[in-house]
Coordinates of C-alpha atoms in Angstrom, one line a residue:
M8 CA 76.2 175.3 112.5
G9 CA 77.0 179.0 112.3
S10 CA 80.1 180.5 113.8
L11 CA 79.9 182.6 116.9
R12 CA 81.3 186.0 117.6
L13 CA 81.2 187.6 121.1
V14 CA 81.5 191.3 121.5
C15 CA 81.4 192.6 125.0
A16 CA 80.4 196.2 125.4
W17 CA 81.1 197.0 129.0
V18 CA 82.0 200.3 130.6
I19 CA 83.9 200.3 133.9
V20 CA 82.8 203.0 136.4
A21 CA 84.9 203.5 139.5
G22 CA 83.3 202.0 142.5
C23 CA 80.4 200.5 140.5
G24 CA 81.9 197.5 138.7
W25 CA 80.7 196.9 135.1
R26 CA 78.2 199.7 134.4
C27 CA 77.4 202.3 131.9
A28 CA 77.6 206.0 132.6
S29 CA 74.2 207.6 132.6
G30 CA 73.3 210.6 130.5
V31 CA 71.8 212.2 133.6
P32 CA 74.3 213.3 136.3
G33 CA 74.2 211.2 139.4
E34 CA 72.0 208.4 137.9
A35 CA 73.4 204.9 137.3
Q36 CA 72.4 203.0 134.1
Q37 CA 72.5 199.4 133.1
P38 CA 75.6 198.3 131.1
A39 CA 75.3 198.0 127.3
P40 CA 74.1 194.6 126.1
E41 CA 76.7 192.0 125.2
L42 CA 76.7 191.3 121.4
V43 CA 76.4 187.7 120.2
E44 CA 76.4 187.0 116.4
V45 CA 75.3 183.7 114.8
E46 CA 74.2 182.4 111.4
V47 CA 70.7 181.1 110.8
G48 CA 70.6 177.4 111.8
G49 CA 73.5 177.7 114.2
T50 CA 73.7 177.6 118.0
A51 CA 74.0 180.8 120.1
L52 CA 75.8 180.6 123.4
L53 CA 74.3 183.1 125.9
K54 CA 76.5 183.7 129.0
C55 CA 75.1 185.2 132.2
G56 CA 77.8 187.9 132.6
P57 CA 81.4 188.6 131.8
P58 CA 83.8 185.7 132.2
H59 CA 85.6 187.1 135.3
A60 CA 82.2 187.8 137.0
L61 CA 80.8 184.3 136.7
G62 CA 80.2 182.8 140.1
N63 CA 77.5 180.8 141.9
L64 CA 74.7 180.8 139.4
S65 CA 72.6 178.1 140.9
Q66 CA 69.5 180.2 140.7
V67 CA 69.1 182.1 137.4
D68 CA 66.1 183.2 135.3
W69 CA 66.3 183.9 131.6
F70 CA 64.0 186.2 129.7
S71 CA 63.5 187.3 126.0
I72 CA 62.7 190.9 125.3
H73 CA 60.9 191.6 122.1
K74 CA 59.1 194.9 121.3
E75 CA 59.7 196.0 125.0
K76 CA 57.9 192.9 126.2
Q77 CA 59.8 190.6 128.7
T78 CA 59.0 186.9 128.6
A79 CA 60.4 184.2 130.8
I80 CA 62.0 181.4 128.7
F81 CA 64.3 179.4 131.1
H82 CA 64.8 178.8 134.8
V83 CA 67.9 177.4 136.7
R84 CA 67.4 176.0 140.2
Q85 CA 70.2 174.3 142.1
G86 CA 72.2 173.9 138.8
Q87 CA 69.2 172.3 137.0
G88 CA 67.5 174.0 134.0
Q89 CA 63.9 174.0 133.0
S90 CA 62.4 175.6 129.9
A91 CA 59.3 177.6 130.1
H92 CA 56.4 177.0 127.8
G93 CA 56.5 178.9 124.6
E94 CA 58.5 179.3 121.4
Y95 CA 61.8 178.4 123.1
E96 CA 60.6 175.3 124.9
H97 CA 62.5 172.8 122.9
R98 CA 65.5 174.8 121.7
L99 CA 67.3 175.7 125.0
S100 CA 69.8 173.8 127.1
L101 CA 72.4 174.5 129.7
Q102 CA 76.2 174.4 129.0
G103 CA 78.7 173.8 131.7
P104 CA 78.0 174.6 135.4
G105 CA 74.8 176.6 134.5
A106 CA 76.3 179.9 133.5
T107 CA 75.8 179.5 129.7
L108 CA 72.5 178.9 127.9
A109 CA 72.6 177.4 124.5
L110 CA 70.0 178.4 121.9
H111 CA 69.8 175.8 119.1
Q112 CA 68.5 176.1 115.5
V113 CA 68.6 179.9 115.5
T114 CA 66.1 181.7 113.2
P115 CA 65.7 185.3 112.1
H116 CA 63.0 185.6 114.8
D117 CA 65.6 185.1 117.4
D118 CA 67.3 188.5 116.6
R119 CA 66.4 190.2 119.9
V120 CA 67.7 191.0 123.5
F121 CA 68.0 188.2 126.1
L122 CA 68.1 189.0 129.9
C123 CA 69.8 186.9 132.6
Q124 CA 68.7 187.6 136.3
S125 CA 70.6 186.0 139.2
K126 CA 69.2 185.6 142.7
S127 CA 72.7 186.5 144.0
P128 CA 72.7 190.1 145.4
R129 CA 76.2 190.5 144.2
L130 CA 75.4 190.0 140.5
Q131 CA 73.6 192.5 138.4
D132 CA 71.2 191.7 135.5
H133 CA 73.0 190.8 132.3
R134 CA 71.6 191.7 128.9
I135 CA 72.6 190.0 125.6
Q136 CA 71.9 191.3 122.1
L137 CA 71.7 188.4 119.7
R138 CA 72.3 189.3 116.0
V139 CA 71.3 186.7 113.4
Y140 CA 72.7 186.6 109.8
K141 CA 71.9 184.7 106.6
A142 CA 73.8 185.1 103.3
P143 CA 71.4 185.8 100.4
E144 CA 71.3 183.5 97.3
E145 CA 73.1 184.4 94.2
P146 CA 71.4 187.5 92.8
T147 CA 69.5 187.2 89.5
I148 CA 69.2 190.0 87.0
Q149 CA 66.7 190.5 84.2
A150 CA 67.5 193.1 81.5
N151 CA 65.0 195.1 79.6
A152 CA 64.4 193.1 76.4
V153 CA 62.3 195.7 74.7
G154 CA 65.0 198.3 74.4
I155 CA 65.5 201.9 75.3
P156 CA 65.5 204.8 72.8
V157 CA 68.2 207.4 73.3
D158 CA 65.7 210.3 72.9
S159 CA 63.6 209.3 75.9
R160 CA 62.8 212.3 78.1
E161 CA 62.7 210.2 81.4
P162 CA 64.9 207.4 82.8
E163 CA 63.8 204.1 81.4
E164 CA 64.0 200.7 83.2
V165 CA 67.4 199.1 82.4
A166 CA 67.3 195.9 84.5
T167 CA 65.9 194.4 87.7
C168 CA 68.0 192.7 90.4
V169 CA 66.6 190.2 92.9
G170 CA 68.4 188.8 96.0
R171 CA 66.4 186.1 97.8
N172 CA 66.5 184.6 101.4
G173 CA 68.9 186.9 103.1
Y174 CA 69.0 188.4 106.6
P175 CA 69.2 191.1 107.4
I176 CA 68.3 193.0 104.2
P177 CA 71.4 193.2 102.0
Q178 CA 72.6 196.4 100.4
V179 CA 72.5 196.6 96.5
V180 CA 75.0 198.5 94.3
W181 CA 74.6 198.8 90.5
Y182 CA 77.5 198.8 88.1
K183 CA 78.0 199.8 84.5
N184 CA 81.2 198.6 82.8
G185 CA 82.7 197.9 86.2
R186 CA 82.0 201.3 87.7
P187 CA 79.4 201.9 90.4
L188 CA 76.3 204.0 89.6
R189 CA 75.0 206.6 91.9
E190 CA 71.5 208.1 91.8
E191 CA 71.4 211.2 89.7
K192 CA 68.4 213.4 89.2
N193 CA 66.7 212.8 85.8
R194 CA 69.5 210.5 84.8
V195 CA 69.9 207.5 87.1
Q196 CA 67.3 206.1 89.6
I197 CA 67.5 203.1 91.8
Q198 CA 64.3 201.8 93.4
S199 CA 64.6 199.0 95.9
S200 CA 61.9 197.1 97.8
Q201 CA 61.9 194.0 100.1
I202 CA 59.6 191.2 101.0
V203 CA 59.6 189.4 104.3
E204 CA 59.1 185.7 103.8
S205 CA 57.2 183.5 106.3
N206 CA 60.6 182.2 107.7
G207 CA 61.7 185.7 108.5
L208 CA 64.2 186.0 105.6
Y209 CA 64.2 188.9 103.2
T210 CA 63.9 189.0 99.4
L211 CA 65.3 192.2 97.9
Q212 CA 64.2 193.6 94.6
S213 CA 66.1 196.6 93.0
V214 CA 65.2 198.3 89.7
L215 CA 67.7 200.4 87.8
K216 CA 66.4 203.2 85.7
A217 CA 68.5 205.4 83.5
Q218 CA 68.7 207.6 80.4
L219 CA 71.0 205.9 77.9
V220 CA 73.1 207.2 75.0
K221 CA 74.3 205.6 71.8
E222 CA 77.6 204.7 73.5
D223 CA 75.7 202.5 75.9
K224 CA 74.7 200.0 73.2
D225 CA 77.5 197.6 74.3
A226 CA 77.5 198.6 78.0
Q227 CA 77.6 195.8 80.6
F228 CA 75.3 196.2 83.6
Y229 CA 75.2 194.1 86.8
C230 CA 74.3 194.3 90.5
E231 CA 76.2 193.6 93.7
L232 CA 74.7 192.5 97.0
S233 CA 76.6 193.4 100.1
Y234 CA 75.8 191.6 103.4
R235 CA 77.4 190.7 106.8
L236 CA 78.1 187.4 108.5
P237 CA 79.8 186.7 111.8
S238 CA 83.0 186.2 109.8
G239 CA 82.8 189.7 108.3
N240 CA 81.5 191.6 105.3
H241 CA 80.8 189.7 102.0
M242 CA 79.4 190.4 98.6
K243 CA 77.8 188.5 95.6
E244 CA 77.6 189.7 92.0
S245 CA 75.1 188.9 89.3
K246 CA 75.9 188.1 85.7
E247 CA 76.4 191.0 83.2
V248 CA 73.7 192.0 80.8
T249 CA 73.3 194.3 77.9
V250 CA 70.3 196.4 76.9
P251 CA 69.1 197.2 73.4
V252 CA 69.6 200.8 72.7
F253 CA 67.8 202.5 69.9
Y254 CA 69.3 205.4 68.0
P255 CA 69.0 206.7 64.4
A256 CA 71.6 205.8 61.7
E257 CA 74.2 208.4 60.6
R258 CA 76.1 206.3 58.1
V259 CA 75.5 203.5 55.6
W260 CA 78.2 201.2 54.0
M261 CA 78.5 198.0 52.0
E262 CA 80.4 194.8 52.7
V263 CA 81.3 192.0 50.2
E264 CA 82.1 188.4 51.1
P265 CA 84.4 186.7 50.3
V266 CA 87.0 189.4 50.5
G267 CA 89.6 189.5 47.7
V268 CA 89.6 188.3 44.1
L269 CA 86.3 187.0 42.9
K270 CA 85.7 184.5 40.1
E271 CA 82.8 182.9 38.2
G272 CA 81.2 180.2 40.3
D273 CA 81.9 181.8 43.7
R274 CA 79.1 182.4 46.1
V275 CA 79.2 186.2 46.6
E276 CA 77.2 188.0 49.3
I277 CA 76.6 191.8 49.2
R278 CA 75.5 193.1 52.6
C279 CA 74.3 196.7 53.6
L280 CA 75.1 197.9 57.1
A281 CA 74.4 201.1 59.1
D282 CA 75.5 202.5 62.4
G283 CA 71.9 202.8 63.6
N284 CA 69.8 200.5 65.8
P285 CA 67.5 199.1 64.6
Q286 CA 69.0 198.9 61.1
P287 CA 67.1 201.0 58.5
H288 CA 65.3 199.5 55.5
F289 CA 67.8 198.9 52.7
N290 CA 67.8 198.8 48.9
I291 CA 70.7 197.6 46.9
N292 CA 71.2 199.3 43.5
K293 CA 73.4 198.4 40.5
Q294 CA 74.4 200.7 37.7
N295 CA 73.0 199.8 34.3
P296 CA 76.0 199.7 31.9
S297 CA 73.8 201.0 29.1
T298 CA 72.0 203.9 30.7
R299 CA 74.5 204.6 33.6
E300 CA 71.5 204.8 35.9
M301 CA 71.3 203.0 39.3
E302 CA 68.6 200.4 39.3
E303 CA 67.3 198.4 42.3
E304 CA 68.3 194.8 42.5
K305 CA 65.8 192.1 43.8
T306 CA 66.8 190.7 47.2
L307 CA 65.4 187.9 49.3
D308 CA 66.5 189.5 52.6
D309 CA 66.5 193.1 53.5
G310 CA 70.0 194.5 52.8
I311 CA 71.5 191.2 51.5
L312 CA 72.1 190.3 47.9
I313 CA 73.4 186.8 47.2
L314 CA 75.1 185.9 43.8
D315 CA 75.3 182.2 43.6
P316 CA 76.9 181.4 41.4
A317 CA 78.6 184.7 40.5
Q318 CA 78.8 185.4 36.7
K319 CA 80.6 187.9 34.7
Q320 CA 77.4 190.0 34.1
H321 CA 77.3 190.5 37.9
S322 CA 80.3 192.8 37.6
G323 CA 79.5 196.5 38.0
L324 CA 79.0 199.4 40.4
Y325 CA 76.8 198.8 43.5
E326 CA 75.5 201.0 46.3
C327 CA 73.3 200.7 49.4
Q328 CA 70.4 203.0 50.2
G329 CA 69.0 203.1 53.8
L330 CA 65.8 204.6 55.0
D331 CA 65.3 205.2 58.8
L332 CA 61.6 204.6 59.4
D333 CA 61.6 206.9 62.5
T334 CA 63.3 209.9 60.9
M335 CA 62.4 209.0 57.3
I336 CA 65.8 210.3 56.2
P337 CA 67.4 208.4 53.3
L338 CA 71.1 207.6 53.6
M339 CA 73.4 206.4 50.7
S340 CA 76.6 204.4 50.9
D341 CA 79.7 205.1 48.8
P342 CA 79.5 203.2 45.4
Q343 CA 81.6 200.1 45.3
E344 CA 82.9 198.3 42.1
L345 CA 82.4 194.5 42.0
L346 CA 84.6 192.6 39.6
V347 CA 83.9 188.9 38.8
N348 CA 86.8 187.4 36.8
Y349 CA 85.7 185.0 34.1
V350 CA 86.7 182.7 31.3
S351 CA 84.0 182.2 28.7
D352 CA 83.1 181.3 25.1
I353 CA 85.8 178.7 24.9
Q354 CA 85.8 177.1 21.4
V355 CA 87.8 174.5 19.5
S356 CA 88.1 174.6 15.7
P357 CA 87.4 172.6 13.8
E358 CA 84.4 171.6 15.9
A359 CA 84.2 168.0 14.5
P360 CA 87.8 167.2 13.5
E361 CA 88.4 164.1 11.4
G362 CA 90.9 162.7 9.0
V363 CA 92.3 159.6 7.4
E364 CA 95.4 157.8 8.7
G365 CA 98.7 159.4 7.7
S366 CA 97.2 162.8 7.2
S367 CA 97.9 165.9 9.4
L368 CA 95.4 167.6 11.7
E369 CA 95.6 170.8 13.7
L370 CA 93.2 171.9 16.6
T371 CA 93.0 175.5 17.7
C372 CA 91.5 176.6 21.0
E373 CA 90.1 180.1 21.8
A374 CA 88.4 181.7 24.8
E375 CA 87.5 185.1 26.3
S376 CA 88.5 186.5 29.7
N377 CA 89.1 189.8 31.4
R378 CA 92.6 188.6 32.3
E379 CA 95.5 187.0 30.5
L380 CA 94.9 183.3 29.6
E381 CA 97.0 180.1 29.4
F382 CA 96.0 177.1 27.3
Q383 CA 96.9 173.4 27.6
W384 CA 95.6 170.2 25.9
L385 CA 94.8 167.0 27.8
R386 CA 93.8 163.5 26.8
E387 CA 90.3 162.9 28.0
K388 CA 90.6 159.4 29.2
T389 CA 93.9 159.6 31.0
G390 CA 94.1 163.3 31.9
Q391 CA 97.6 163.4 30.6
V392 CA 98.9 166.9 29.5
L393 CA 99.8 166.6 25.8
E394 CA 100.6 170.2 24.9
K395 CA 100.9 173.7 26.4
G396 CA 99.5 176.3 24.1
S397 CA 96.4 177.0 22.1
V398 CA 97.3 174.7 19.2
L399 CA 97.4 170.8 19.2
R400 CA 99.0 169.3 16.1
F401 CA 98.8 165.7 14.7
P402 CA 101.5 165.6 11.9
N403 CA 100.9 161.9 11.1
L404 CA 97.4 160.9 12.2
R405 CA 96.9 157.4 13.5
R406 CA 93.8 155.5 14.4
E407 CA 95.1 155.3 18.0
A408 CA 94.8 159.1 18.2
A409 CA 91.0 158.9 17.8
G410 CA 89.0 159.9 20.9
G411 CA 88.4 162.8 23.2
Y412 CA 90.7 165.8 23.9
L413 CA 90.2 168.6 26.4
C414 CA 91.3 172.2 25.8
M415 CA 91.7 174.0 29.2
A416 CA 91.8 177.7 29.3
S417 CA 93.0 179.1 32.8
V418 CA 93.8 182.4 34.4
P419 CA 97.1 182.1 36.3
S420 CA 96.5 185.2 38.4
V421 CA 93.1 183.8 39.7
P422 CA 93.6 180.3 41.2
G423 CA 90.9 177.9 40.3
L424 CA 89.5 179.9 37.4
N425 CA 89.5 177.7 34.3
R426 CA 87.2 176.4 31.6
T427 CA 87.5 173.2 29.4
Q428 CA 86.1 172.3 26.1
L429 CA 85.8 168.6 24.9
V430 CA 86.4 167.7 21.2
N431 CA 86.4 164.3 19.6
V432 CA 88.9 163.4 16.9
A433 CA 87.6 160.9 14.4
V434 CA 90.0 158.8 12.2
F435 CA 88.4 157.2 9.2
G436 CA 88.7 153.4 9.2
P437 CA 86.9 150.1 9.4
P438 CA 85.8 148.8 12.8
W439 CA 88.6 148.0 15.3
M440 CA 88.3 145.0 17.6
A441 CA 90.5 144.1 20.6
Q442 CA 90.7 140.4 19.9
K443 CA 89.7 138.0 17.2
Q444 CA 88.9 135.2 19.6
R445 CA 88.1 134.9 23.3
K446 CA 87.4 132.0 25.5
V447 CA 84.5 132.3 28.0
W448 CA 83.8 129.8 30.8
V449 CA 80.1 129.2 31.3
K450 CA 77.6 126.8 32.9
E451 CA 75.2 124.8 30.7
N452 CA 71.5 125.8 30.8
A453 CA 72.5 129.1 32.4
T454 CA 72.0 132.6 31.0
V455 CA 75.3 134.3 30.1
S456 CA 75.9 138.0 29.3
L457 CA 78.4 138.5 26.5
S458 CA 79.7 141.9 25.5
C459 CA 81.5 143.1 22.4
E460 CA 83.0 146.5 21.8
A461 CA 84.1 148.1 18.6
S462 CA 85.4 151.4 17.4
G463 CA 85.7 153.1 14.1
H464 CA 84.7 156.1 12.0
P465 CA 82.0 156.1 10.9
Q466 CA 80.7 154.6 14.1
P467 CA 80.1 150.9 13.5
T468 CA 77.1 148.8 14.2
I469 CA 77.4 145.4 16.0
F470 CA 75.4 142.2 15.1
W471 CA 75.4 138.8 16.7
N472 CA 75.1 135.4 14.9
V473 CA 73.0 133.8 17.7
N474 CA 69.6 134.6 18.9
G475 CA 69.3 136.4 22.3
T476 CA 68.5 139.7 23.9
A477 CA 70.9 142.3 22.5
S478 CA 71.4 145.9 23.4
Q479 CA 73.8 148.5 22.0
Q480 CA 75.2 151.6 23.8
E481 CA 77.3 154.4 22.5
Q482 CA 80.5 154.9 24.5
D483 CA 81.8 157.9 22.5
P484 CA 81.3 159.1 19.0
Q485 CA 83.5 156.3 17.6
T486 CA 82.8 153.5 20.0
V487 CA 79.8 151.3 20.6
L488 CA 79.2 148.5 23.2
S489 CA 76.8 145.6 22.5
T490 CA 75.6 143.2 25.2
L491 CA 73.9 139.9 24.4
N492 CA 72.0 137.8 27.0
V493 CA 71.7 134.2 25.8
L494 CA 71.0 130.8 27.2
V495 CA 73.9 128.3 27.1
T496 CA 72.8 125.3 25.0
P497 CA 74.8 122.4 23.6
E498 CA 74.5 123.9 20.2
L499 CA 75.9 127.2 21.5
L500 CA 78.7 125.4 23.2
A501 CA 79.6 123.7 19.9
T502 CA 79.5 126.8 17.7
G503 CA 80.3 129.7 20.0
A504 CA 79.1 133.2 19.5
E505 CA 80.3 135.7 16.9
C506 CA 79.9 139.5 17.0
T507 CA 80.3 141.4 13.8
A508 CA 81.0 145.1 13.6
S509 CA 80.5 147.0 10.4
N510 CA 80.6 150.4 8.9
S511 CA 80.9 151.9 5.4
L512 CA 84.6 151.1 5.3
G513 CA 84.6 147.5 6.3
I514 CA 83.7 144.8 8.8
N515 CA 85.5 143.0 11.7
T516 CA 84.5 140.1 13.9
T517 CA 85.3 138.6 17.3
L518 CA 84.6 134.9 18.1
L519 CA 83.6 134.0 21.7
V520 CA 84.4 130.3 22.4
L521 CA 82.3 128.9 25.2
E522 CA 83.7 126.3 27.6
L523 CA 82.0 124.5 30.4
V524 CA 83.2 125.4 33.9
S525 CA 85.1 122.6 35.7
L526 CA 87.1 122.4 38.9
T527 CA 90.4 122.8 37.1
T528 CA 89.2 126.0 35.5
L529 CA 88.2 127.6 38.8
T530 CA 91.7 127.6 40.3
P531 CA 92.7 130.8 42.2
D532 CA 95.3 131.8 39.6
S533 CA 93.0 131.3 36.6
N534 CA 92.7 134.5 34.6
T535 CA 89.9 133.2 32.3
T536 CA 86.6 134.9 32.5
T537 CA 83.6 132.8 33.5
G538 CA 80.1 133.2 32.2
L539 CA 78.8 134.1 35.6
S540 CA 79.8 137.7 34.9
T541 CA 79.7 139.9 31.8
T542 CA 82.5 139.2 29.3
M543 CA 83.6 142.3 27.4
V544 CA 85.8 142.3 24.3
S545 CA 87.1 145.9 24.1
P546 CA 89.1 147.6 21.4
H547 CA 91.8 149.1 23.6
A548 CA 94.5 146.8 22.1
R549 CA 93.4 147.5 18.5
A550 CA 93.5 144.7 16.0
N551 CA 94.2 146.6 12.8
S552 CA 92.7 143.8 10.6
T553 CA 89.5 143.0 8.8
S554 CA 87.4 139.9 9.1
T555 CA 89.5 138.0 6.5
E556 CA 92.5 137.9 8.8
K557 CA 93.6 134.7 10.5
K558 CA 92.7 134.1 14.1
L559 CA 95.3 135.3 16.6
P560 CA 96.8 132.7 19.0
E561 CA 95.5 132.7 22.5
P562 CA 97.7 133.1 25.5
E563 CA 96.6 129.7 26.7
S564 CA 98.2 128.0 23.6
K565 CA 101.7 128.7 24.9
G566 CA 101.2 126.2 27.7
V567 CA 100.0 123.6 25.3
V568 CA 103.1 124.0 23.1
I569 CA 105.4 123.6 26.1
V570 CA 103.7 120.4 27.3
A571 CA 103.9 118.9 23.7
V572 CA 107.6 119.6 23.5
I573 CA 108.3 118.0 26.9
V574 CA 106.3 114.8 25.9
C575 CA 108.2 114.5 22.6
I576 CA 111.5 114.8 24.4
L577 CA 110.5 112.0 26.8
V578 CA 109.3 109.7 24.0
L579 CA 112.6 110.1 22.1
A580 CA 114.5 109.5 25.3
V581 CA 112.7 106.2 25.9
L582 CA 113.1 105.1 22.3
G583 CA 116.8 105.8 22.3
A584 CA 117.2 103.9 25.6
V585 CA 115.5 100.9 24.2
L586 CA 117.6 100.8 21.1
Y587 CA 120.8 101.3 23.0
F588 CA 119.8 98.4 25.3
F589 CA 119.3 96.0 22.5
Y590 CA 122.5 97.1 20.9
K591 CA 124.4 96.3 24.1
K592 CA 122.9 92.8 24.2
G593 CA 123.8 92.1 20.7
K594 CA 120.2 91.9 19.6
L595 CA 120.7 94.8 17.1
P596 CA 123.9 94.5 15.1
C597 CA 125.3 97.8 13.7
G598 CA 125.0 98.2 10.0
R599 CA 123.1 94.9 9.6
S600 CA 120.6 95.1 6.9
G601 CA 117.2 93.5 7.0
K602 CA 114.6 93.4 9.7
Q603 CA 115.1 91.8 13.1
E604 CA 112.4 91.2 15.7
I605 CA 113.1 92.8 19.0
T606 CA 112.1 90.6 21.9
L607 CA 112.8 90.8 25.6
P608 CA 113.1 88.0 28.1
P609 CA 109.9 87.4 30.1
S610 CA 111.7 88.3 33.3
R611 CA 112.7 91.7 32.0
K612 CA 109.7 92.9 30.1
S613 CA 108.7 95.1 32.9
E614 CA 112.1 96.7 33.4
F615 CA 113.4 99.7 31.4
V616 CA 116.5 101.6 32.1
V617 CA 117.1 104.7 30.0
E618 CA 120.6 106.1 29.7
V619 CA 120.7 109.8 29.0
K620 CA 123.7 112.1 28.7
S621 CA 123.5 115.1 31.1
D622 CA 124.4 117.6 28.5
K623 CA 123.0 116.1 25.2
L624 CA 119.6 115.2 23.9
P625 CA 119.0 111.5 23.2
E626 CA 119.2 111.9 19.5
E627 CA 122.7 113.3 19.8
M628 CA 124.0 110.4 21.8
G629 CA 126.2 107.7 20.3
L630 CA 124.0 104.7 20.4
L631 CA 126.5 102.3 18.8
Q632 CA 129.6 103.2 20.9
G633 CA 131.8 100.2 21.9
S634 CA 131.4 96.5 21.1
S635 CA 129.0 94.0 22.6
G636 CA 129.0 93.9 26.3
D637 CA 128.7 96.4 29.2
K638 CA 132.0 98.1 28.8
R639 CA 131.7 101.9 28.6
A640 CA 133.7 104.2 26.5
P641 CA 136.1 106.5 28.4
G642 CA 133.9 109.6 27.6
D643 CA 130.8 108.0 29.2
Q644 CA 131.7 109.1 32.8
G645 CA 129.0 111.7 32.8
E646 CA 126.2 109.3 31.9
K647 CA 123.1 109.2 34.1
Y648 CA 120.5 106.4 34.4
I649 CA 116.8 107.0 34.7
D650 CA 115.0 104.0 36.2
L651 CA 111.6 103.8 34.6
R652 CA 110.5 100.6 36.3
H653 CA 108.5 102.4 38.9

């Protein structure tokens, strides 16, 4: 429902009541129509006269006046209303005692004058001007996507603004960068038109035309619709748009990314730019260091040269050349020096260092760079820094020193710029094995994968003493790894598998003892390798021995020795207890020569009591202390008895 606004335009003339003065002297005119405002869809209340003049309106006729044609629309008789046939037949009703007529569902077609005539001679005809309003929808704007050249002789279309479904026709105002535009001859033109929809609402279309200049390339244009409602004046704005503006270039320049210090391996982008629109056609030229002439570089995109990865030969003098296809005038940028920092030609001498144990060895590292270099040496496997400087010395060469070393040359002033060179130090010697013997848990009639690794210089070769599928792989210049896939047979379980590594300086072997898997071997804390996975014997803990050396004890043998010692102690304890028992009973006289059979009473054959000192081993106890009987010596107060009957 729209809101109502009543505006009474009455003129009081002395002696005549509510009337309007006539333009002709001596002639009385009708008063000005009362103004009633309502929005589309609302209800308009039409009153038959000013409030203080409303009296007995039991007989009233209502008329609509459109295009000077008066049409009856409603009749009031004895306070009862009746609609006349026509367009208002179902939209009119009486309000109150009959002095007010309500018009429902107001439309734009209801914007007209309504007349109220009373049968009372004391009341004059009352005219009402009904004004209808409808706010337009949000305005839409469409910019010229083709673009406007600055050298156009006439104003070109900039944008089109459309406001739909408003009533009455809204007013449009164009803005550029927040400032309103006014029509200006040969500079700014605003052409507006409207369409009346079938429902009586208006659609407004406004076209802005203008001559633009180079400075308008970033200008923001928008339109504003101004309209009125019963509540007052309102406005709606469109979004802002920009329009392509075409103008010739006056300057060309070059940009390089990333900005700052460049190094080998970076992705470098050289881009040509100009202050014209559209951008001119570009060529990127680089100075030939030999001829000093500028030569064109090949580019994938117009005006963009990508160096990925950048290398030291990309350093040099570059320039951009632009050609405006409209004016055909070439433009050159200022030359720009591009410097790619580098580290190259890193070398280690000697290239293949080798020596015998006890000798000295010296490695020297060299490299080239356009900046000051720093050197350091690292162990390849661990990454540990061994030495800072270009020289790495081995005063007393050991076979553990064999392997890879890295020389790193870096530029402190350019973070991340470095190069490394790997060199392998070889120490002459027979093959080196990690262990002489290894136990492997396997399952019978299953295929097991056994591995054996050996190192040495010259590089050794590995052989197996059992038939199977063997393969050999080089780990580094001194180390080889051999893998054997073999079926576990009773014969293999009995003999085990032996791998032999040999070179020109000697041989070395490792024996793999195969044991069947049992429940006791699969305990969670068991560290023994099973045959379900590859078993590798590696040379990290070097066995500096040949094949003639004795087998090294296994870690498992320590447990066996401990168990054996405990068993021996228990046996000696039992034996000592038995001898002491017979001595107490007089069955074993001290110092008596000859043999005497030791017997026990039948009732005591199953009972043994062992007496052990708490701080002495059984063999240290005095077995013959005291005379016959159970009397103890005074020093026997710390004795303890172990009952072995159970």
